[in-house]
Amino acid sequence: MNLARLVLREIRHRKINFALSLLGAALAVAAVLATIGALRSHDLQTEAIISDMEAATQSEMKKLEDEIRKSMKGLGFNIYIFPAGQEMSEVYADGYASKTMPESYVSKLADSKIVTVNHLLPSLTQKLEWPEQKRTIILIGVRGEVPIAHRDPKAPLIDPVVPGHLVLGYELHRSLGLKKGDPVTFMGKEFTVGDAYEARGSKDDITIWMNLGECQELLGKVGLINAIQALECNCATLDRLGEIRAELMQILPDTQIIETQSTALARAEARNQAAATARQQIESKKAQRAQLKAERQKLAGVLLPAATLVSMIWIGLLTFINVRERLPEIGILRAIGVKGRTILGAFLVRAIIAGLVGGAMGAAVAKFVSPTILPKEWLIAICLAPLLAALGAWLPSLAAAQRDPADVLRHD
Amino acid sequence: MTESINSNSPDASADTEVRPPALCLDEVNKQYRTAEGHVQALDEVSLTLENGEFVALHGPSGCGKSTLLLMAGGLLSPDSGTLTIAGGHPYALGAEARAAFRALHVGFVFQQFHLIPYLDVLDNVLVGELAGTGGDHRERARELLDAFQLGHRLHHVPSKLSIGEQQRVALARAFLRSPALILADEPTGNLDTENAAIILEHLGRFAASGDGAVLMVTHDDRARAAASRSVEMRDGQLV
């Protein structure tokens, strides 16, 4: 006969009392682990929300950037590079430079390590009379964007005009009744209308765009251009023009630079602002979630000890009832020489088994309810449950162990 | 059932050895405090039970019989006087040592049997092993249960036994370690004539073996008749 046998037989005999003890331990462990799991789920949820927000922001930024890039077609460019001797008053009066510079300048820029501008578009512009139609137009020869060699190529901002084609501004094609695909003669050469633009309410409406090479040939300015347009500034300081000038002057000393159409830059800056706002929103969300977590932790800080304490009291109460039911047994065991500490051990071992089995059951339930609980936490809970159960059962067990057998037997 | 059920005791043939009395009380007193004042439960009681004696203690309710029995069992210390069991002084020992002393030298039988309800017959007899005084008593328990005609009931719980069988299990538990002293409190109080006779026969046989003595509190005339000596108690005194 040994203590374990006595305890196990007693547990089998008083199943309800033991089952209630198991339930107490299981509920406490399940509550504690589920709360820990819920807090961790909160963290994971926060990570997911923030990650989604960041992905959405990134996507939105990309979209915004594409939109800006597209809108630049209509907004124009914010940097113009003109030949060094060009009178700017003439440019402001006529809208283009009368002087020219070699087209190779744009290749020189594109092949350089330039960082302050992003897009380079060479053009040859001239106001002239369309001899066949007897009307003044602005002719612009374009070759599309020249990719900067050391960067990833991007979609061209302005589609190059296919040789043999013309793109007509609104007033021209409307008044002449021309449409896409129609043949048209310009300066004695046959072309096809490649595109006919909608009204823009600007000089674009009386503009003809042509392939740069053909334009140079018609104007007798082969290999020459009169402007390079550049877009966007990756500047580090507010003096962006100063930075651009400083860099460009090193590459193309025989040019001059002016800044126009700052709206484009403003759009680009708006994009950066939008990114900053999005970052702020993410930070705000993080702070909000952190505050929610802190509140939950505070609540858990009250609930967890309460659940543990209630469970300990519950097990202590059930042990007390068990002791009361077993008083005659305690009396006879003490009478026949069983020591007080053995009696104490019998009740504590019973409580420890309840804590261990109940704790394991509670941990299993918690695993089902909250899969985010770590194995280490289960292990700690399963180890702590019997300890706390023993603590809960300590007082009634001690009272049982110290019970005077003579007193028990005399009153039985 | 002529074999000795106290076979773990020293050989009865060694009777030349002078052994101390199973129980010796010398002018013991015990007083209880109650709401009404002090009650003298035992008043200068002196009683000696030699090995081999089967003594019946009787008297009216409240005369101190149970107090005397508990004191004789090492469970209730006297206010004054001396008490020895098999020559030992249990009240000179600490609580733990006195418990071990009880386990080795005293056996108890109660009117209510006090069997452990969830243990089977064999485990109820062996429950004294929890005292931790050593030894494997399984064979001894089986022998006792066979002798008490309970060999076929070893694995039955008390609720499956008759009243008489339950008392015989309690008796086997008391006899397990061949104690010097068996203390029986109304052992036949709940039994029919037949079962009472069986219990008294076993108690008488235990005493007759000479290895110990039996002190039995009883109101039953049949039980008194079975004893080798009868002692009457009134108002805390032996008369």
PDB file of C-alpha atoms in Angstrom, chain B residues 14-196:
ATOM      1  CA  ALA B  14       9.841 -18.301  24.863  1.00  0.00           C
ATOM      2  CA  ASP B  15       7.609 -17.599  27.823  1.00  0.00           C
ATOM      3  CA  THR B  16      10.510 -17.586  30.179  1.00  0.00           C
ATOM      4  CA  GLU B  17      11.182 -14.081  28.959  1.00  0.00           C
ATOM      5  CA  VAL B  18       9.661 -11.476  31.288  1.00  0.00           C
ATOM      6  CA  ARG B  19       7.706  -9.086  29.143  1.00  0.00           C
ATOM      7  CA  PRO B  20       6.243  -5.806  30.287  1.00  0.00           C
ATOM      8  CA  PRO B  21       2.467  -5.539  30.550  1.00  0.00           C
ATOM      9  CA  ALA B  22       0.618  -4.747  27.353  1.00  0.00           C
ATOM     10  CA  LEU B  23      -0.893  -1.733  29.066  1.00  0.00           C
ATOM     11  CA  CYS B  24      -0.210  -0.081  32.340  1.00  0.00           C
ATOM     12  CA  LEU B  25      -2.001   3.031  33.653  1.00  0.00           C
ATOM     13  CA  ASP B  26      -0.900   4.411  36.968  1.00  0.00           C
ATOM     14  CA  GLU B  27      -3.082   7.047  38.640  1.00  0.00           C
ATOM     15  CA  VAL B  28      -3.894   8.840  35.427  1.00  0.00           C
ATOM     16  CA  ASN B  29      -6.165  11.849  35.394  1.00  0.00           C
ATOM     17  CA  LYS B  30      -7.899  13.616  32.583  1.00  0.00           C
ATOM     18  CA  GLN B  31     -10.038  16.686  32.850  1.00  0.00           C
ATOM     19  CA  TYR B  32     -12.060  18.377  30.121  1.00  0.00           C
ATOM     20  CA  ARG B  33     -13.111  21.962  30.076  1.00  0.00           C
ATOM     21  CA  THR B  34     -16.672  22.463  28.974  1.00  0.00           C
ATOM     22  CA  ALA B  35     -19.089  25.382  28.913  1.00  0.00           C
ATOM     23  CA  GLU B  36     -20.447  24.175  32.229  1.00  0.00           C
ATOM     24  CA  GLY B  37     -17.007  23.964  33.828  1.00  0.00           C
ATOM     25  CA  HIS B  38     -14.439  21.210  34.334  1.00  0.00           C
ATOM     26  CA  VAL B  39     -15.363  17.562  33.884  1.00  0.00           C
ATOM     27  CA  GLN B  40     -13.133  14.954  35.479  1.00  0.00           C
ATOM     28  CA  ALA B  41     -13.173  12.297  32.749  1.00  0.00           C
ATOM     29  CA  LEU B  42     -10.558  10.074  34.414  1.00  0.00           C
ATOM     30  CA  ASP B  43      -9.881  10.220  38.118  1.00  0.00           C
ATOM     31  CA  GLU B  44      -6.795   8.473  39.477  1.00  0.00           C
ATOM     32  CA  VAL B  45      -7.279   5.499  37.182  1.00  0.00           C
ATOM     33  CA  SER B  46      -4.858   2.636  37.514  1.00  0.00           C
ATOM     34  CA  LEU B  47      -5.189  -0.408  35.323  1.00  0.00           C
ATOM     35  CA  THR B  48      -2.782  -3.071  34.096  1.00  0.00           C
ATOM     36  CA  LEU B  49      -3.363  -5.470  31.237  1.00  0.00           C
ATOM     37  CA  GLU B  50      -0.897  -8.294  31.134  1.00  0.00           C
ATOM     38  CA  ASN B  51      -0.191 -10.030  27.871  1.00  0.00           C
ATOM     39  CA  GLY B  52      -2.834 -12.654  27.284  1.00  0.00           C
ATOM     40  CA  GLU B  53      -5.598 -10.711  29.015  1.00  0.00           C
ATOM     41  CA  PHE B  54      -8.924  -9.910  27.397  1.00  0.00           C
ATOM     42  CA  VAL B  55     -10.493  -7.179  29.506  1.00  0.00           C
ATOM     43  CA  ALA B  56     -14.011  -5.816  29.089  1.00  0.00           C
ATOM     44  CA  LEU B  57     -14.579  -2.260  30.262  1.00  0.00           C
ATOM     45  CA  HIS B  58     -18.176  -1.292  30.914  1.00  0.00           C
ATOM     46  CA  GLY B  59     -20.087   1.433  32.572  1.00  0.00           C
ATOM     47  CA  PRO B  60     -22.759   4.042  31.891  1.00  0.00           C
ATOM     48  CA  SER B  61     -22.439   6.570  29.082  1.00  0.00           C
ATOM     49  CA  GLY B  62     -20.142   9.471  29.892  1.00  0.00           C
ATOM     50  CA  CYS B  63     -18.294   7.610  32.626  1.00  0.00           C
ATOM     51  CA  GLY B  64     -14.916   7.991  30.821  1.00  0.00           C
ATOM     52  CA  LYS B  65     -14.630   4.677  28.971  1.00  0.00           C
ATOM     53  CA  SER B  66     -13.901   6.285  25.574  1.00  0.00           C
ATOM     54  CA  THR B  67     -11.443   8.694  27.157  1.00  0.00           C
ATOM     55  CA  LEU B  68      -9.627   5.764  28.748  1.00  0.00           C
ATOM     56  CA  LEU B  69      -9.587   3.906  25.442  1.00  0.00           C
ATOM     57  CA  LEU B  70      -8.210   6.884  23.500  1.00  0.00           C
ATOM     58  CA  MET B  71      -5.605   7.470  26.178  1.00  0.00           C
ATOM     59  CA  ALA B  72      -4.631   3.804  26.108  1.00  0.00           C
ATOM     60  CA  GLY B  73      -4.271   4.126  22.359  1.00  0.00           C
ATOM     61  CA  GLY B  74      -1.744   6.935  22.613  1.00  0.00           C
ATOM     62  CA  LEU B  75      -4.205   9.427  21.194  1.00  0.00           C
ATOM     63  CA  LEU B  76      -5.046  11.477  24.284  1.00  0.00           C
ATOM     64  CA  SER B  77      -2.403  12.463  26.755  1.00  0.00           C
ATOM     65  CA  PRO B  78      -3.183  12.265  30.486  1.00  0.00           C
ATOM     66  CA  ASP B  79      -3.096  15.397  32.616  1.00  0.00           C
ATOM     67  CA  SER B  80      -1.146  13.434  35.215  1.00  0.00           C
ATOM     68  CA  GLY B  81      -0.118   9.881  35.965  1.00  0.00           C
ATOM     69  CA  THR B  82       1.854   7.509  33.805  1.00  0.00           C
ATOM     70  CA  LEU B  83       0.942   5.195  30.976  1.00  0.00           C
ATOM     71  CA  THR B  84       3.025   2.547  29.259  1.00  0.00           C
ATOM     72  CA  ILE B  85       2.223   0.293  26.345  1.00  0.00           C
ATOM     73  CA  ALA B  86       4.385  -2.777  26.080  1.00  0.00           C
ATOM     74  CA  GLY B  87       6.814  -1.007  28.380  1.00  0.00           C
ATOM     75  CA  GLY B  88       7.037   2.065  26.178  1.00  0.00           C
ATOM     76  CA  HIS B  89       6.014   5.588  27.111  1.00  0.00           C
ATOM     77  CA  PRO B  90       4.092   6.967  24.101  1.00  0.00           C
ATOM     78  CA  TYR B  91       3.437  10.338  25.701  1.00  0.00           C
ATOM     79  CA  ALA B  92       7.140  10.895  26.172  1.00  0.00           C
ATOM     80  CA  LEU B  93       7.438  10.915  22.372  1.00  0.00           C
ATOM     81  CA  GLY B  94       6.813  13.662  19.844  1.00  0.00           C
ATOM     82  CA  ALA B  95       3.742  13.514  17.618  1.00  0.00           C
ATOM     83  CA  GLU B  96       5.464  11.790  14.693  1.00  0.00           C
ATOM     84  CA  ALA B  97       7.285   9.250  16.852  1.00  0.00           C
ATOM     85  CA  ARG B  98       4.083   8.568  18.838  1.00  0.00           C
ATOM     86  CA  ALA B  99       2.265   7.892  15.543  1.00  0.00           C
ATOM     87  CA  ALA B 100       4.949   5.359  14.645  1.00  0.00           C
ATOM     88  CA  PHE B 101       4.655   3.883  18.134  1.00  0.00           C
ATOM     89  CA  ARG B 102       0.905   3.458  17.671  1.00  0.00           C
ATOM     90  CA  ALA B 103       1.444   1.850  14.292  1.00  0.00           C
ATOM     91  CA  LEU B 104       3.720  -0.779  15.838  1.00  0.00           C
ATOM     92  CA  HIS B 105       2.067  -1.468  19.201  1.00  0.00           C
ATOM     93  CA  VAL B 106      -1.638  -0.631  19.082  1.00  0.00           C
ATOM     94  CA  GLY B 107      -4.543  -1.933  17.028  1.00  0.00           C
ATOM     95  CA  PHE B 108      -7.955  -0.294  16.946  1.00  0.00           C
ATOM     96  CA  VAL B 109     -11.409  -1.764  16.331  1.00  0.00           C
ATOM     97  CA  PHE B 110     -14.418   0.533  16.309  1.00  0.00           C
ATOM     98  CA  GLN B 111     -18.147   0.050  16.433  1.00  0.00           C
ATOM     99  CA  GLN B 112     -18.445   1.896  13.077  1.00  0.00           C
ATOM    100  CA  PHE B 113     -15.542  -0.162  11.620  1.00  0.00           C
ATOM    101  CA  HIS B 114     -14.020   2.941   9.999  1.00  0.00           C
ATOM    102  CA  LEU B 115     -12.994   1.178   6.837  1.00  0.00           C
ATOM    103  CA  ILE B 116     -11.793   3.322   3.960  1.00  0.00           C
ATOM    104  CA  PRO B 117     -14.767   3.210   1.579  1.00  0.00           C
ATOM    105  CA  TYR B 118     -12.792   3.354  -1.680  1.00  0.00           C
ATOM    106  CA  LEU B 119     -10.180   0.742  -0.829  1.00  0.00           C
ATOM    107  CA  ASP B 120     -10.793  -2.948  -1.319  1.00  0.00           C
ATOM    108  CA  VAL B 121     -10.557  -5.432   1.532  1.00  0.00           C
ATOM    109  CA  LEU B 122      -6.855  -6.177   1.056  1.00  0.00           C
ATOM    110  CA  ASP B 123      -5.890  -2.507   0.852  1.00  0.00           C
ATOM    111  CA  ASN B 124      -8.008  -1.688   3.919  1.00  0.00           C
ATOM    112  CA  VAL B 125      -6.039  -4.244   5.895  1.00  0.00           C
ATOM    113  CA  LEU B 126      -2.744  -2.928   4.493  1.00  0.00           C
ATOM    114  CA  VAL B 127      -3.565   0.759   4.953  1.00  0.00           C
ATOM    115  CA  GLY B 128      -1.417   0.797   8.094  1.00  0.00           C
ATOM    116  CA  GLU B 129       1.621   0.525   5.797  1.00  0.00           C
ATOM    117  CA  LEU B 130       1.093   4.217   5.093  1.00  0.00           C
ATOM    118  CA  ALA B 131       2.499   4.791   8.572  1.00  0.00           C
ATOM    119  CA  GLY B 132       5.854   4.192   6.961  1.00  0.00           C
ATOM    120  CA  THR B 133       7.234   1.860   9.601  1.00  0.00           C
ATOM    121  CA  GLY B 134       8.472  -0.526   6.917  1.00  0.00           C
ATOM    122  CA  GLY B 135       7.897  -4.088   5.917  1.00  0.00           C
ATOM    123  CA  ASP B 136       5.740  -5.846   3.376  1.00  0.00           C
ATOM    124  CA  HIS B 137       2.627  -7.199   5.044  1.00  0.00           C
ATOM    125  CA  ARG B 138       0.797  -8.459   1.991  1.00  0.00           C
ATOM    126  CA  GLU B 139       1.254 -12.142   2.821  1.00  0.00           C
ATOM    127  CA  ARG B 140       0.348 -11.549   6.448  1.00  0.00           C
ATOM    128  CA  ALA B 141      -2.798  -9.692   5.360  1.00  0.00           C
ATOM    129  CA  ARG B 142      -3.830 -12.569   3.086  1.00  0.00           C
ATOM    130  CA  GLU B 143      -3.291 -15.051   5.914  1.00  0.00           C
ATOM    131  CA  LEU B 144      -5.416 -12.987   8.258  1.00  0.00           C
ATOM    132  CA  LEU B 145      -8.182 -12.561   5.712  1.00  0.00           C
ATOM    133  CA  ASP B 146      -8.137 -16.268   4.973  1.00  0.00           C
ATOM    134  CA  ALA B 147      -8.352 -16.932   8.689  1.00  0.00           C
ATOM    135  CA  PHE B 148     -11.327 -14.528   8.879  1.00  0.00           C
ATOM    136  CA  GLN B 149     -12.975 -16.304   5.942  1.00  0.00           C
ATOM    137  CA  LEU B 150     -12.553 -13.298   3.705  1.00  0.00           C
ATOM    138  CA  GLY B 151     -10.050 -14.821   1.298  1.00  0.00           C
ATOM    139  CA  HIS B 152     -12.609 -14.683  -1.496  1.00  0.00           C
ATOM    140  CA  ARG B 153     -13.432 -11.023  -0.818  1.00  0.00           C
ATOM    141  CA  LEU B 154      -9.958  -9.512  -1.165  1.00  0.00           C
ATOM    142  CA  HIS B 155     -10.891  -7.100  -3.908  1.00  0.00           C
ATOM    143  CA  HIS B 156     -14.323  -6.082  -2.771  1.00  0.00           C
ATOM    144  CA  VAL B 157     -14.925  -2.608  -1.415  1.00  0.00           C
ATOM    145  CA  PRO B 158     -16.560  -2.307   2.034  1.00  0.00           C
ATOM    146  CA  SER B 159     -19.953  -1.365   0.606  1.00  0.00           C
ATOM    147  CA  LYS B 160     -20.105  -4.816  -1.022  1.00  0.00           C
ATOM    148  CA  LEU B 161     -19.523  -6.601   2.286  1.00  0.00           C
ATOM    149  CA  SER B 162     -21.944  -7.584   5.007  1.00  0.00           C
ATOM    150  CA  ILE B 163     -21.734  -5.841   8.379  1.00  0.00           C
ATOM    151  CA  GLY B 164     -20.025  -8.860   9.910  1.00  0.00           C
ATOM    152  CA  GLU B 165     -17.510  -9.044   7.093  1.00  0.00           C
ATOM    153  CA  GLN B 166     -16.719  -5.373   7.471  1.00  0.00           C
ATOM    154  CA  GLN B 167     -15.966  -5.818  11.150  1.00  0.00           C
ATOM    155  CA  ARG B 168     -13.749  -8.775  10.379  1.00  0.00           C
ATOM    156  CA  VAL B 169     -11.806  -6.615   7.901  1.00  0.00           C
ATOM    157  CA  ALA B 170     -11.402  -3.998  10.649  1.00  0.00           C
ATOM    158  CA  LEU B 171     -10.195  -6.750  12.965  1.00  0.00           C
ATOM    159  CA  ALA B 172      -7.668  -7.968  10.392  1.00  0.00           C
ATOM    160  CA  ARG B 173      -6.401  -4.397  10.019  1.00  0.00           C
ATOM    161  CA  ALA B 174      -5.931  -4.176  13.797  1.00  0.00           C
ATOM    162  CA  PHE B 175      -4.109  -7.515  13.928  1.00  0.00           C
ATOM    163  CA  LEU B 176      -1.821  -6.900  10.949  1.00  0.00           C
ATOM    164  CA  ARG B 177       1.299  -5.889  12.838  1.00  0.00           C
ATOM    165  CA  SER B 178       0.637  -8.183  15.804  1.00  0.00           C
ATOM    166  CA  PRO B 179       0.379  -5.266  18.205  1.00  0.00           C
ATOM    167  CA  ALA B 180       0.847  -5.563  21.932  1.00  0.00           C
ATOM    168  CA  LEU B 181      -2.532  -4.035  22.543  1.00  0.00           C
ATOM    169  CA  ILE B 182      -5.871  -4.237  20.780  1.00  0.00           C
ATOM    170  CA  LEU B 183      -8.351  -1.549  21.731  1.00  0.00           C
ATOM    171  CA  ALA B 184     -11.911  -2.305  20.753  1.00  0.00           C
ATOM    172  CA  ASP B 185     -14.696   0.225  21.177  1.00  0.00           C
ATOM    173  CA  GLU B 186     -18.079  -1.534  21.151  1.00  0.00           C
ATOM    174  CA  PRO B 187     -16.854  -3.973  18.466  1.00  0.00           C
ATOM    175  CA  THR B 188     -20.089  -5.951  18.559  1.00  0.00           C
ATOM    176  CA  GLY B 189     -22.401  -2.968  18.878  1.00  0.00           C
ATOM    177  CA  ASN B 190     -23.621  -3.177  15.290  1.00  0.00           C
ATOM    178  CA  LEU B 191     -23.452  -6.919  14.836  1.00  0.00           C
ATOM    179  CA  ASP B 192     -25.948  -9.737  15.027  1.00  0.00           C
ATOM    180  CA  THR B 193     -25.372 -12.547  17.482  1.00  0.00           C
ATOM    181  CA  GLU B 194     -23.557 -14.781  15.043  1.00  0.00           C
ATOM    182  CA  ASN B 195     -21.136 -12.127  13.816  1.00  0.00           C
ATOM    183  CA  ALA B 196     -20.626 -10.763  17.324  1.00  0.00           C
TER     184      ALA B 196
END
